[in-house]
JSON list of C-alpha atoms in Angstrom, two decimals:
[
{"chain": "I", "resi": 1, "resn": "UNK", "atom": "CA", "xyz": [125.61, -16.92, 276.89]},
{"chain": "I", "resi": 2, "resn": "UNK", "atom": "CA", "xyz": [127.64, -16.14, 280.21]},
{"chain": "I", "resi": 3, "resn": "UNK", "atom": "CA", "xyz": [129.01, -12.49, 278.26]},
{"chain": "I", "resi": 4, "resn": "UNK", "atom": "CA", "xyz": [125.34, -12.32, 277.48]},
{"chain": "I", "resi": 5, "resn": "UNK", "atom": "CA", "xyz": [124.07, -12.28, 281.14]},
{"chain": "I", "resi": 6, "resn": "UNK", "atom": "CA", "xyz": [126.68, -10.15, 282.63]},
{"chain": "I", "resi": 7, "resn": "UNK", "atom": "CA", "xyz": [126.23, -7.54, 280.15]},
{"chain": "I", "resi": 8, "resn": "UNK", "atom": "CA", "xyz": [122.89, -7.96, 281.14]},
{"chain": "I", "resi": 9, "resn": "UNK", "atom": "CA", "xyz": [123.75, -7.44, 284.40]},
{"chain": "I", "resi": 10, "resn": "UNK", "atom": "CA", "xyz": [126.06, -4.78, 284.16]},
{"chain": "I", "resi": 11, "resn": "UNK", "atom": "CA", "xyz": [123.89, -2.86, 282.65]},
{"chain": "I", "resi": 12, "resn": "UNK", "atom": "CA", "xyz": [120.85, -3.23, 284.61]},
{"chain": "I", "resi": 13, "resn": "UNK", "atom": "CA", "xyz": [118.83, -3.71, 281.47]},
{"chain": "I", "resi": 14, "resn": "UNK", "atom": "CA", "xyz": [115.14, -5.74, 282.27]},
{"chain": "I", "resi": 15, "resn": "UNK", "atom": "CA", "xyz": [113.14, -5.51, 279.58]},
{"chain": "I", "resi": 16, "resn": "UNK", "atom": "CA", "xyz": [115.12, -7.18, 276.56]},
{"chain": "I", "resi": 17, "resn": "UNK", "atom": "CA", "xyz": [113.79, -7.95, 272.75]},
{"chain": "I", "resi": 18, "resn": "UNK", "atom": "CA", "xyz": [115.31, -9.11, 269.72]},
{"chain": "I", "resi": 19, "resn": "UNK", "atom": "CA", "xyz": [114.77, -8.09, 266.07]},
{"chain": "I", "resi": 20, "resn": "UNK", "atom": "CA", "xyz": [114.56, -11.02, 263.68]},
{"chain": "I", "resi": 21, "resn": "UNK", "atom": "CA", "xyz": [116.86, -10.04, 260.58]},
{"chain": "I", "resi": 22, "resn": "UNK", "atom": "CA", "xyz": [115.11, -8.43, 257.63]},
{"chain": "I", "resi": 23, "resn": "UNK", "atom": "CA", "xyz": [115.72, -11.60, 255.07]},
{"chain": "I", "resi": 24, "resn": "UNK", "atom": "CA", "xyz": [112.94, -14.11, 256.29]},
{"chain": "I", "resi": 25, "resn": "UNK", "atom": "CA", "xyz": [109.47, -13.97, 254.69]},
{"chain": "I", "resi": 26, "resn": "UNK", "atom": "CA", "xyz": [106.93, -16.04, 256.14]},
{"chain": "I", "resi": 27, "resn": "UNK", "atom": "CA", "xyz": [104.28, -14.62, 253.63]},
{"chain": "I", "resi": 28, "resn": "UNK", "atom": "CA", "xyz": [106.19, -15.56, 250.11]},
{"chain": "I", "resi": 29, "resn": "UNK", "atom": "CA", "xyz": [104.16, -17.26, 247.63]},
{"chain": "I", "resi": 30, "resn": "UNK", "atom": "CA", "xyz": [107.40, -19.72, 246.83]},
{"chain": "I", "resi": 31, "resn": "UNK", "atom": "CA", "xyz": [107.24, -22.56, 248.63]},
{"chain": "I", "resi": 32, "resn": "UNK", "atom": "CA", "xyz": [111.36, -22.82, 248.97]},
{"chain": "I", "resi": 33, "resn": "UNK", "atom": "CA", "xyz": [111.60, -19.16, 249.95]},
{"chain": "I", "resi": 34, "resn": "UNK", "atom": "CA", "xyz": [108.79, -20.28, 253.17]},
{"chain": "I", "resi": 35, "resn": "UNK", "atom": "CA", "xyz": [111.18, -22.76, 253.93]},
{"chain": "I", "resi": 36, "resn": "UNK", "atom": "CA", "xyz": [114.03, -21.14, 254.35]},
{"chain": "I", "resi": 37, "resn": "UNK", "atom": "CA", "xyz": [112.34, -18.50, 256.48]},
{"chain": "I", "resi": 38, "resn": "UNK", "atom": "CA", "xyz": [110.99, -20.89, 258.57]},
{"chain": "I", "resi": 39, "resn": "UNK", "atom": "CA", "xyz": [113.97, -22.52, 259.36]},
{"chain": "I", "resi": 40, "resn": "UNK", "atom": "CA", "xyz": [115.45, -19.23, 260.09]},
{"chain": "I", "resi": 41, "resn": "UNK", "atom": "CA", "xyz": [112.87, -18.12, 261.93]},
{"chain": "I", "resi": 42, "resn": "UNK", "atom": "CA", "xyz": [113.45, -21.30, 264.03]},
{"chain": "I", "resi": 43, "resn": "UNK", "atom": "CA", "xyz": [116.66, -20.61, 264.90]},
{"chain": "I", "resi": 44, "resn": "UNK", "atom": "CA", "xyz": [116.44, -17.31, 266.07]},
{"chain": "I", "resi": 45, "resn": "UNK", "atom": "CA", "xyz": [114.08, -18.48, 268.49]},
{"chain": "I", "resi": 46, "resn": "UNK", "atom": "CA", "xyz": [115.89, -21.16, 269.69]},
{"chain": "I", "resi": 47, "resn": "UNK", "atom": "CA", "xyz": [118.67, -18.42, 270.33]},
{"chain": "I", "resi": 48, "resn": "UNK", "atom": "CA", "xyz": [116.10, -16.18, 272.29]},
{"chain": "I", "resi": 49, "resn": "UNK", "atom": "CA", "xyz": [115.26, -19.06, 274.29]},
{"chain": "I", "resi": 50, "resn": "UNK", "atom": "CA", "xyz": [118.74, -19.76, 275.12]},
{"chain": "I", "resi": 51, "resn": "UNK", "atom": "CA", "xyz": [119.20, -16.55, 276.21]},
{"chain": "I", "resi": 52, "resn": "UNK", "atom": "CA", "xyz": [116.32, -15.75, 278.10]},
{"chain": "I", "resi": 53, "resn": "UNK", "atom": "CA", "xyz": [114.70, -13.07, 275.80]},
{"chain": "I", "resi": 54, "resn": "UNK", "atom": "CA", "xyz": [111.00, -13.28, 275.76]},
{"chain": "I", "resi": 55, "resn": "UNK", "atom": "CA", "xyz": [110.24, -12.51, 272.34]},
{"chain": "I", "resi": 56, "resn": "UNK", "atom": "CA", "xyz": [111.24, -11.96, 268.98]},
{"chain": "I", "resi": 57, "resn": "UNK", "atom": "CA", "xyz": [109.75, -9.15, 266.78]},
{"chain": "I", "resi": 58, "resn": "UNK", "atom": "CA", "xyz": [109.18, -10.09, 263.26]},
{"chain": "I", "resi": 59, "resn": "UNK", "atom": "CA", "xyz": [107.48, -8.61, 260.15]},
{"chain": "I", "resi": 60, "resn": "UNK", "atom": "CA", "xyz": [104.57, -10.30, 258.99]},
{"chain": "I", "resi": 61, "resn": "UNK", "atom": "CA", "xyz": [106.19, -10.55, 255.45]},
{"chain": "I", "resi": 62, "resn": "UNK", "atom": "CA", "xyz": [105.24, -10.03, 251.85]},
{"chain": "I", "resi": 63, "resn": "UNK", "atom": "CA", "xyz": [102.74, -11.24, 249.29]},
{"chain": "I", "resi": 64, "resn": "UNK", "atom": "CA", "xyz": [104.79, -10.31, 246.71]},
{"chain": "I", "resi": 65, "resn": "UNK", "atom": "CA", "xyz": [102.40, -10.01, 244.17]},
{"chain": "I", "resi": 66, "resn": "UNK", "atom": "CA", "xyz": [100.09, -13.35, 245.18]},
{"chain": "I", "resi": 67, "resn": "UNK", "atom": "CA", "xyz": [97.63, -10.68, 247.07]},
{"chain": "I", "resi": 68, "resn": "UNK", "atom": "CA", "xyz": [97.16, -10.14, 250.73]},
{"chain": "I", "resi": 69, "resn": "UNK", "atom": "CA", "xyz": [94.79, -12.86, 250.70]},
{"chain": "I", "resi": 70, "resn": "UNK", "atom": "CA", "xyz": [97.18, -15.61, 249.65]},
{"chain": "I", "resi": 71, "resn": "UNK", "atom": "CA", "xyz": [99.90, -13.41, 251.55]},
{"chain": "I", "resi": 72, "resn": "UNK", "atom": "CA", "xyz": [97.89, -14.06, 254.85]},
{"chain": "I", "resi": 73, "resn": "UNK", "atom": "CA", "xyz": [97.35, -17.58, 254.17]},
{"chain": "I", "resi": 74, "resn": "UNK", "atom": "CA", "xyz": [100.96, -18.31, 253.64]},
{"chain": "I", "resi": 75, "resn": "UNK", "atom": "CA", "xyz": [102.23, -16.41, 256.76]},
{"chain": "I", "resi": 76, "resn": "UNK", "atom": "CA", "xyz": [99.94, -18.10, 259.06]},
{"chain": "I", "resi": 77, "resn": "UNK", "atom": "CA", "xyz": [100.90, -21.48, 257.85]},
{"chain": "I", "resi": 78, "resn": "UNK", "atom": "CA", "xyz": [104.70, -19.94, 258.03]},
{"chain": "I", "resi": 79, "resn": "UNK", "atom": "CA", "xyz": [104.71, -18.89, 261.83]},
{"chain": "I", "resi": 80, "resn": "UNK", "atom": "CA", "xyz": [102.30, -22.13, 262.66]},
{"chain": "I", "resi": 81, "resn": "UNK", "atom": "CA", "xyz": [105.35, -24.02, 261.13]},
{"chain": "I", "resi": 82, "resn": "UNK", "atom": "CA", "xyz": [107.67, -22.18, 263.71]},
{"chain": "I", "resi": 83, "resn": "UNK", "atom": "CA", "xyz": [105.60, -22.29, 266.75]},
{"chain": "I", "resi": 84, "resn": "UNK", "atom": "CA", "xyz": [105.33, -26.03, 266.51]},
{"chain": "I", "resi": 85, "resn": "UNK", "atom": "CA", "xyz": [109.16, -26.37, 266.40]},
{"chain": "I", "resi": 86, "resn": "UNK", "atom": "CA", "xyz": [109.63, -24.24, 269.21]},
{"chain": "I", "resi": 87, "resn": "UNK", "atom": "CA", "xyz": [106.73, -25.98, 271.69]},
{"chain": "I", "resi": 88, "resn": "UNK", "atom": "CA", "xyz": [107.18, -25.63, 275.35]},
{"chain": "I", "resi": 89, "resn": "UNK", "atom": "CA", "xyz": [109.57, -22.47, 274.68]},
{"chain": "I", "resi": 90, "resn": "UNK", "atom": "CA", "xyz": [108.82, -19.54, 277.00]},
{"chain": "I", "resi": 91, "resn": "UNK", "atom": "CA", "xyz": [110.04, -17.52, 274.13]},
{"chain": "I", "resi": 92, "resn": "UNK", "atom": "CA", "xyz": [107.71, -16.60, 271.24]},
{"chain": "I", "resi": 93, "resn": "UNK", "atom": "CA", "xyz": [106.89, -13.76, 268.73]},
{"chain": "I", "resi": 94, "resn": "UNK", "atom": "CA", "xyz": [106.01, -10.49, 268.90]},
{"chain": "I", "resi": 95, "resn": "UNK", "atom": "CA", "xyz": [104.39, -10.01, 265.21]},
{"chain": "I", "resi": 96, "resn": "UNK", "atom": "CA", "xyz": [104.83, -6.55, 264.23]},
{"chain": "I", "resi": 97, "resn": "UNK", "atom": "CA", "xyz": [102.63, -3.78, 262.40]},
{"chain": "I", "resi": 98, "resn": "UNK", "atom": "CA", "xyz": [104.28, -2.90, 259.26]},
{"chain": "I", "resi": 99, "resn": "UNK", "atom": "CA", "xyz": [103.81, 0.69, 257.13]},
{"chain": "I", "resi": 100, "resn": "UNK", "atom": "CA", "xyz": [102.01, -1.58, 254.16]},
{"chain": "I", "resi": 101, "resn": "UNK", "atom": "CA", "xyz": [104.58, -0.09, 252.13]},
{"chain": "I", "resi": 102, "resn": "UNK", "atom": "CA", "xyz": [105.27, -2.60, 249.04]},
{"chain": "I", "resi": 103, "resn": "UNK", "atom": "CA", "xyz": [102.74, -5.61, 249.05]},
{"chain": "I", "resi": 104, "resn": "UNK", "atom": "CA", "xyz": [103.72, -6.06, 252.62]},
{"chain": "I", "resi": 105, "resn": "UNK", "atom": "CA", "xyz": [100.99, -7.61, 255.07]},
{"chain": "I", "resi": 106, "resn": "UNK", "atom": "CA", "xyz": [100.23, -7.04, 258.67]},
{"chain": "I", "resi": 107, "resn": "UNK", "atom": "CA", "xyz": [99.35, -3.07, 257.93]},
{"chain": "I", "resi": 108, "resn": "UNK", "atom": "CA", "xyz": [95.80, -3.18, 259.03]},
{"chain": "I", "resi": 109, "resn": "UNK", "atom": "CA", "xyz": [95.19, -4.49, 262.27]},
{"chain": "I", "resi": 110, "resn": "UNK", "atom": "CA", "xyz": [92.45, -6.96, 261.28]},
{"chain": "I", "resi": 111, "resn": "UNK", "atom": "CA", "xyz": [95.12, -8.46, 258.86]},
{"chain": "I", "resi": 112, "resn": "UNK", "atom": "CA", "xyz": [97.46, -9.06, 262.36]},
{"chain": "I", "resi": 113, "resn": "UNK", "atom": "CA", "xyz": [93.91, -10.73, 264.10]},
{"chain": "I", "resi": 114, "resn": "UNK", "atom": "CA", "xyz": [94.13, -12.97, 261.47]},
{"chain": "I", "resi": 115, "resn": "UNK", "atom": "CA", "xyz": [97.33, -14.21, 261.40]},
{"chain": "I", "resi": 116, "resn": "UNK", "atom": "CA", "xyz": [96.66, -14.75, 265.48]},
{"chain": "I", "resi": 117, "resn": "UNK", "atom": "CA", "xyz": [93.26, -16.45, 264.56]},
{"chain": "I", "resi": 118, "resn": "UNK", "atom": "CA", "xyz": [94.56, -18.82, 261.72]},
{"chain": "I", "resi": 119, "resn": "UNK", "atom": "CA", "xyz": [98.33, -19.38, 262.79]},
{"chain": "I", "resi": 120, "resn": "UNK", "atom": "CA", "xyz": [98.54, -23.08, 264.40]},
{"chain": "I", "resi": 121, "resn": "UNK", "atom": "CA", "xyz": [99.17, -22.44, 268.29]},
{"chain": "I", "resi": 122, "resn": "UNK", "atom": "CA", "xyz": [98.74, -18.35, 267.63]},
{"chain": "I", "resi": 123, "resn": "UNK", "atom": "CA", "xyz": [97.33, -18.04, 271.07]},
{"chain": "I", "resi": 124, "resn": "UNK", "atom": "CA", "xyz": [101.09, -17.67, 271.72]},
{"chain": "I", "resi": 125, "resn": "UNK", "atom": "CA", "xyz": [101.39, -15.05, 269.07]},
{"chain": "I", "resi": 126, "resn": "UNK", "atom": "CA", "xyz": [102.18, -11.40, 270.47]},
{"chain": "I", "resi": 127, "resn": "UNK", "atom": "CA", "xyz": [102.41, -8.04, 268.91]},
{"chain": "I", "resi": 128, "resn": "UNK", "atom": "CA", "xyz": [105.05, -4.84, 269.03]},
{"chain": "I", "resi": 129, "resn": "UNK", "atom": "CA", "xyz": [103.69, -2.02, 267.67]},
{"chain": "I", "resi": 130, "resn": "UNK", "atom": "CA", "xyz": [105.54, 0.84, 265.59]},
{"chain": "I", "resi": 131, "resn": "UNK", "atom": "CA", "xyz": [103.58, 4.18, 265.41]},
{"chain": "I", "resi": 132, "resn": "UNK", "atom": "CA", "xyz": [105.03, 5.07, 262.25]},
{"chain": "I", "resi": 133, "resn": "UNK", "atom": "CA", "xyz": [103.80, 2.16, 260.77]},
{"chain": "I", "resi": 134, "resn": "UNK", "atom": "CA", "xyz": [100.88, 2.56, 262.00]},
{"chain": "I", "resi": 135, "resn": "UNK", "atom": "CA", "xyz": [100.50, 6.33, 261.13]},
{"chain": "I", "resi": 136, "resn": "UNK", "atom": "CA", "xyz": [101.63, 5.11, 257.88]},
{"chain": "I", "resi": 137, "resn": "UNK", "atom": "CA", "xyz": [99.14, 2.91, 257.41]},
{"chain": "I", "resi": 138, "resn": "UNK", "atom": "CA", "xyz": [96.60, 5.25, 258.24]},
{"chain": "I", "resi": 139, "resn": "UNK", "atom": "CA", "xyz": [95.58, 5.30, 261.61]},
{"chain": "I", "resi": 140, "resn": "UNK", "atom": "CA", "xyz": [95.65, 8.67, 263.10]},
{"chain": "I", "resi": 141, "resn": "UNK", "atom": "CA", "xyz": [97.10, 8.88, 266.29]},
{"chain": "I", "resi": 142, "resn": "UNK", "atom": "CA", "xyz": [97.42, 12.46, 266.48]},
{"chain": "I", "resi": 143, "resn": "UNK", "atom": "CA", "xyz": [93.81, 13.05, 267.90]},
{"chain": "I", "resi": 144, "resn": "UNK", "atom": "CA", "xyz": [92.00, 12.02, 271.06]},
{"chain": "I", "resi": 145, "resn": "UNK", "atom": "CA", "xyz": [89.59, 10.71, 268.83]},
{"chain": "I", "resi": 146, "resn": "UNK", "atom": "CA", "xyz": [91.31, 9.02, 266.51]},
{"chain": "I", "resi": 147, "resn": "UNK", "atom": "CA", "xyz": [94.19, 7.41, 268.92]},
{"chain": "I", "resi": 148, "resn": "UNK", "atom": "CA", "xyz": [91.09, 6.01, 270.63]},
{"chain": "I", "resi": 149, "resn": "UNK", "atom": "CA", "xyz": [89.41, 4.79, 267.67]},
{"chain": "I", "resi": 150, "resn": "UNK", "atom": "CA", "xyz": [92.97, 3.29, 266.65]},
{"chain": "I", "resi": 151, "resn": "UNK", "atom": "CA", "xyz": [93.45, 1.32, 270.05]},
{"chain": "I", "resi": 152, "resn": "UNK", "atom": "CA", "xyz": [89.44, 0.67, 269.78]},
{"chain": "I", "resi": 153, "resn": "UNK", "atom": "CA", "xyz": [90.01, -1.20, 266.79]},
{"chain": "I", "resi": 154, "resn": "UNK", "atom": "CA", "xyz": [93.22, -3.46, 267.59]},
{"chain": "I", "resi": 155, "resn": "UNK", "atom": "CA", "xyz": [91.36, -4.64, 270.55]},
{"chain": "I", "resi": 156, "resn": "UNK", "atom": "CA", "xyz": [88.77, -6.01, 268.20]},
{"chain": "I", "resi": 157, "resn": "UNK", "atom": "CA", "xyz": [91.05, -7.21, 266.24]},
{"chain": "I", "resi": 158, "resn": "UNK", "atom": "CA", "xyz": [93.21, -8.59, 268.63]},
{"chain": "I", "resi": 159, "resn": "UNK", "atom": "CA", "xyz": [93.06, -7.52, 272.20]},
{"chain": "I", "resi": 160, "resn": "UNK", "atom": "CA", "xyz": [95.28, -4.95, 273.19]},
{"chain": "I", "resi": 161, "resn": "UNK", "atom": "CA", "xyz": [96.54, -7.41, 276.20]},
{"chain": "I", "resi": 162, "resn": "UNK", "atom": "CA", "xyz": [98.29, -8.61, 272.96]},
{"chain": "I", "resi": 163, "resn": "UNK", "atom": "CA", "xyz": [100.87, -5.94, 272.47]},
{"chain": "I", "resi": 164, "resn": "UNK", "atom": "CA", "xyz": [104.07, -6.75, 274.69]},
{"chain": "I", "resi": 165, "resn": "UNK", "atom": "CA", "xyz": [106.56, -3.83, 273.47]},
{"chain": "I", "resi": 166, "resn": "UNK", "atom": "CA", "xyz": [106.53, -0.58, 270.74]},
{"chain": "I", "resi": 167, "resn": "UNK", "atom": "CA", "xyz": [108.70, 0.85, 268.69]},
{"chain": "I", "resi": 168, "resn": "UNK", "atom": "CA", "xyz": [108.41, 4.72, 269.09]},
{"chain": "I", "resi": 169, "resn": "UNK", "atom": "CA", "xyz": [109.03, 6.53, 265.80]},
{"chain": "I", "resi": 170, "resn": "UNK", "atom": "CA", "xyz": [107.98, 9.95, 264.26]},
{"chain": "I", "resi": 171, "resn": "UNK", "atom": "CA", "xyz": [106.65, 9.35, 260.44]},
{"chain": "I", "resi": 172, "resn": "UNK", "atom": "CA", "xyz": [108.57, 11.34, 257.30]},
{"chain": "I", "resi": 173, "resn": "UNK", "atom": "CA", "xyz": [105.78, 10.31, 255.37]},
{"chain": "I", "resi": 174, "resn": "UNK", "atom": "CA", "xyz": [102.18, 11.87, 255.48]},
{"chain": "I", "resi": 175, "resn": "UNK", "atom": "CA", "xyz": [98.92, 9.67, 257.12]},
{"chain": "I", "resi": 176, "resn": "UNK", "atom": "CA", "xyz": [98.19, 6.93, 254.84]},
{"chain": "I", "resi": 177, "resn": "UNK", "atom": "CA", "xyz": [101.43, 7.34, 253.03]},
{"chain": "I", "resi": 178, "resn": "UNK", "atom": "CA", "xyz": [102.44, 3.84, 253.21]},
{"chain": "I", "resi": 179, "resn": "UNK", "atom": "CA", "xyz": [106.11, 4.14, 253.65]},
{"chain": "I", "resi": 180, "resn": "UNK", "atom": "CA", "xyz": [108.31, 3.04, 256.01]},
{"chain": "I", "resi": 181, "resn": "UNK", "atom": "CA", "xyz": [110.27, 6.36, 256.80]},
{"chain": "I", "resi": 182, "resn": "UNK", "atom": "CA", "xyz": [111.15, 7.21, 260.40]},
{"chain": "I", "resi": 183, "resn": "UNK", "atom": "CA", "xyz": [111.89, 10.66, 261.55]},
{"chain": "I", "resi": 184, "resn": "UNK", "atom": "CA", "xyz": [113.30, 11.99, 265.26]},
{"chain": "I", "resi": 185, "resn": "UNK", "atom": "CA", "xyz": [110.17, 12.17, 267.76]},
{"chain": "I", "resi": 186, "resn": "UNK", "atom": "CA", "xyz": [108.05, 15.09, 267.48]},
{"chain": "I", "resi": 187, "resn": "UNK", "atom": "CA", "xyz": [109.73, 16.54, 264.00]},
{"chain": "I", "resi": 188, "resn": "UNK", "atom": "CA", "xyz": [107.99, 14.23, 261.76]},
{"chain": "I", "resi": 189, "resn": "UNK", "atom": "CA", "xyz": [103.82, 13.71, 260.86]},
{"chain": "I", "resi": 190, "resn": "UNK", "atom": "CA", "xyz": [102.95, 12.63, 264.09]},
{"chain": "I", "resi": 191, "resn": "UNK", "atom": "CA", "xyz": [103.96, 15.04, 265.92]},
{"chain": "I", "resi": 192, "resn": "UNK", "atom": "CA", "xyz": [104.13, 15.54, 270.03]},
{"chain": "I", "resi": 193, "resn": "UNK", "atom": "CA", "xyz": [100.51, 14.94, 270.93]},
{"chain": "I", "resi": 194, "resn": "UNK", "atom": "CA", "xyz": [100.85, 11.45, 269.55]},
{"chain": "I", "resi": 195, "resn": "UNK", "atom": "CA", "xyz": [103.77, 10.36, 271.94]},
{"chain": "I", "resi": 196, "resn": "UNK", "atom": "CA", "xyz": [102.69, 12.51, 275.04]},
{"chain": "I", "resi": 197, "resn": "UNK", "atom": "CA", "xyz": [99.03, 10.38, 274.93]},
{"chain": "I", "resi": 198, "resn": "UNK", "atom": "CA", "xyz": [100.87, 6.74, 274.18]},
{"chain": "I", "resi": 199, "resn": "UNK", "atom": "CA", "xyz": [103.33, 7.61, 276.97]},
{"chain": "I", "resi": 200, "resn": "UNK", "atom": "CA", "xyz": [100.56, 8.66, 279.71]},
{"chain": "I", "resi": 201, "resn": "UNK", "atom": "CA", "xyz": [98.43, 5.61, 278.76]},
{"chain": "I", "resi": 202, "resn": "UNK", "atom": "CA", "xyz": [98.21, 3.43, 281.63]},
{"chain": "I", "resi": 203, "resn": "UNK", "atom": "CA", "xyz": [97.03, 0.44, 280.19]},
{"chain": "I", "resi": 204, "resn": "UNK", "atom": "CA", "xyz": [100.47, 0.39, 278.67]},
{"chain": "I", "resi": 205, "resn": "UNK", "atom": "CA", "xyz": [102.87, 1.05, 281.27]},
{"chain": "I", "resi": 206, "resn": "UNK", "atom": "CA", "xyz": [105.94, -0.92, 281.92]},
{"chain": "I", "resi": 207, "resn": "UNK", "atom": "CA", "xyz": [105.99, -1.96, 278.59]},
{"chain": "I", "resi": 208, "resn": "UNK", "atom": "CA", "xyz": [109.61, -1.65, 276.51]},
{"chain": "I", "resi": 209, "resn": "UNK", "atom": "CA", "xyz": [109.27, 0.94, 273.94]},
{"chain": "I", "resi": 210, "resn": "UNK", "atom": "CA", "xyz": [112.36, 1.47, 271.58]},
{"chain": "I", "resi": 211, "resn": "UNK", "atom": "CA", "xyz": [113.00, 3.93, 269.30]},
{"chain": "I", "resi": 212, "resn": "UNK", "atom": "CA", "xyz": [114.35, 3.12, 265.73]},
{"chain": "I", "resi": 213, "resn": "UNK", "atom": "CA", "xyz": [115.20, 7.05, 264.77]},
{"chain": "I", "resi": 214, "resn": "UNK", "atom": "CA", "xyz": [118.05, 8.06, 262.36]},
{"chain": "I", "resi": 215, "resn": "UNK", "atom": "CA", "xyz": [120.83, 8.45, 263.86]},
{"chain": "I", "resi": 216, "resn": "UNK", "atom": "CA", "xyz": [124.82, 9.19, 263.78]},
{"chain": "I", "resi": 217, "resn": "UNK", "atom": "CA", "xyz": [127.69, 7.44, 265.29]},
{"chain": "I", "resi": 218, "resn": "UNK", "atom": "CA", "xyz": [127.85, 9.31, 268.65]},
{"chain": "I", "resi": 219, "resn": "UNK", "atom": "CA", "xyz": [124.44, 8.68, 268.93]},
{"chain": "I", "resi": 220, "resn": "UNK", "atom": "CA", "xyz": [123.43, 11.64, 269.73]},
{"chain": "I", "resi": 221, "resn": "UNK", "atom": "CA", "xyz": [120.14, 11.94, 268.38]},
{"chain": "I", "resi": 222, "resn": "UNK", "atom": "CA", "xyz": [119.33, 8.69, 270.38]},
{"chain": "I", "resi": 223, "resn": "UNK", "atom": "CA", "xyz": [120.07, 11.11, 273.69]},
{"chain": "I", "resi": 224, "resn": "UNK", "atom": "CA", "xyz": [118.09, 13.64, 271.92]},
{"chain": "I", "resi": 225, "resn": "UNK", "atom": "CA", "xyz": [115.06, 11.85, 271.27]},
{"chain": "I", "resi": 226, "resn": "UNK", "atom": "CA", "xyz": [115.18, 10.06, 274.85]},
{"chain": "I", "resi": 227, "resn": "UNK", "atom": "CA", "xyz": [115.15, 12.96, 276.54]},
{"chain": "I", "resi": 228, "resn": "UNK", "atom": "CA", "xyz": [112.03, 14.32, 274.76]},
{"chain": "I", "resi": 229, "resn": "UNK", "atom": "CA", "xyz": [109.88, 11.21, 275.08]},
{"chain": "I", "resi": 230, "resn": "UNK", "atom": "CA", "xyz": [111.06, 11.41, 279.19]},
{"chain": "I", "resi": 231, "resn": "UNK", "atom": "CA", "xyz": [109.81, 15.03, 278.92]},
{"chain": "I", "resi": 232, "resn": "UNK", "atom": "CA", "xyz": [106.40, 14.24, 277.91]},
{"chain": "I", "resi": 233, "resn": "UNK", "atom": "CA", "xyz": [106.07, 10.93, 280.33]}
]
């Protein structure tokens, strides 16, 4: 913890968020496999708390065959499991969009309102949102139009004073494709326009946005794709 906070310091880092790891699946339709997700997801919440990091991005999960329905069900029950283990915690999680690639859940944003509506204590529930996902799952943020009708419908669905961080990714797939493929900003389906609007959009500023692009060991497609995203802020 004390390394922790003086990297922290050193680096003069704010905004901080933690990935959950890839195994957990708070959607499977095997009651063991639930189990042991939950008690995962547990921990690594206990560990943000520890450390001061405000929340933990996780994927929804997987139906795995069961059907979204069931998939839904199971999830909710899953992170209303965790949240009531981890009462009074400051730290909580961020829930976030997935490509629907697979039987994977959480693709449509009504399917994320859900989970907040029907998860014990999911008032607490937040939301990071990937654009490739969501391009992926077929919500066109390329347009005026249709980044508007996007954000219309998530604040339906779940309020938009929900979302607490994004992951900033260019899509290798094509709108609707369902996959979860992420390409270097502004080479990829979405395109400039995309970022240049999410960036400029006040009701978001402040926020952490990451970006999860490919990248090499010098990491110099990380500088790359920084220094375009600054460009268009």
């Amino acid at each position: 913890m004390r390394a922790f906070a003086a990297a922290r310091a050193a680096t003069g880092i704010r905004a901080l968020l933690a990935h959950d790891s890839y195994l957990p699946n708070p959607a499977a339709p095997v009651a063991s496999l639930r189990a042991r997700s939950v008690r995962e997801l547990i921990a690594e919440l206990e560990r943000c708390e520890r450390l001061g990091i405000p929340y933990l991005v996780a994927h929804p999960g997987a139906h795995c065959g069961a059907g979204e329905d069931a998939g839904l069900r199971a999830a909710a029950g899953s992170l209303g499991d965790v949240l009531d283990a981890c009462r009074g915690f400051t730290s909580t999680i961020a829930l976030e969009n997935t490509a629907g690639q697979g039987t994977q859940i959480g693709w449509r944003f009504a399917q994320l309102g859900q989970l907040c509506a029907e998860t014990r204590g999911g008032e607490r529930l937040r939301v990071c949102l990937d654009t490739e996902h969501a391009f992926a799952a077929g919500y066109d943020l390329r347009s005026a139009a249709g980044y508007a009708a996007a954000f219309a419908e998530l604040d339906v669905s779940l309020g938009v004073d929900r979302i607490v961080a994004f992951h900033l990714n260019d899509a290798k797939c094509a709108l609707g494709g369902r996959l979860d493929r992420h390409e270097h900003i502004g080479r990829g389906g979405l395109g400039l326009g995309a970022f240049r609007r999410l960036l400029r959009d006040q009701r978001f500023a402040g926020l952490p946005m990451c970006i999860e692009t490919p990248k090499g060991a010098d990491l110099a497609e990380d500088r790359r794709n920084l220094a375009v995203l600054r460009s268009l802020a």
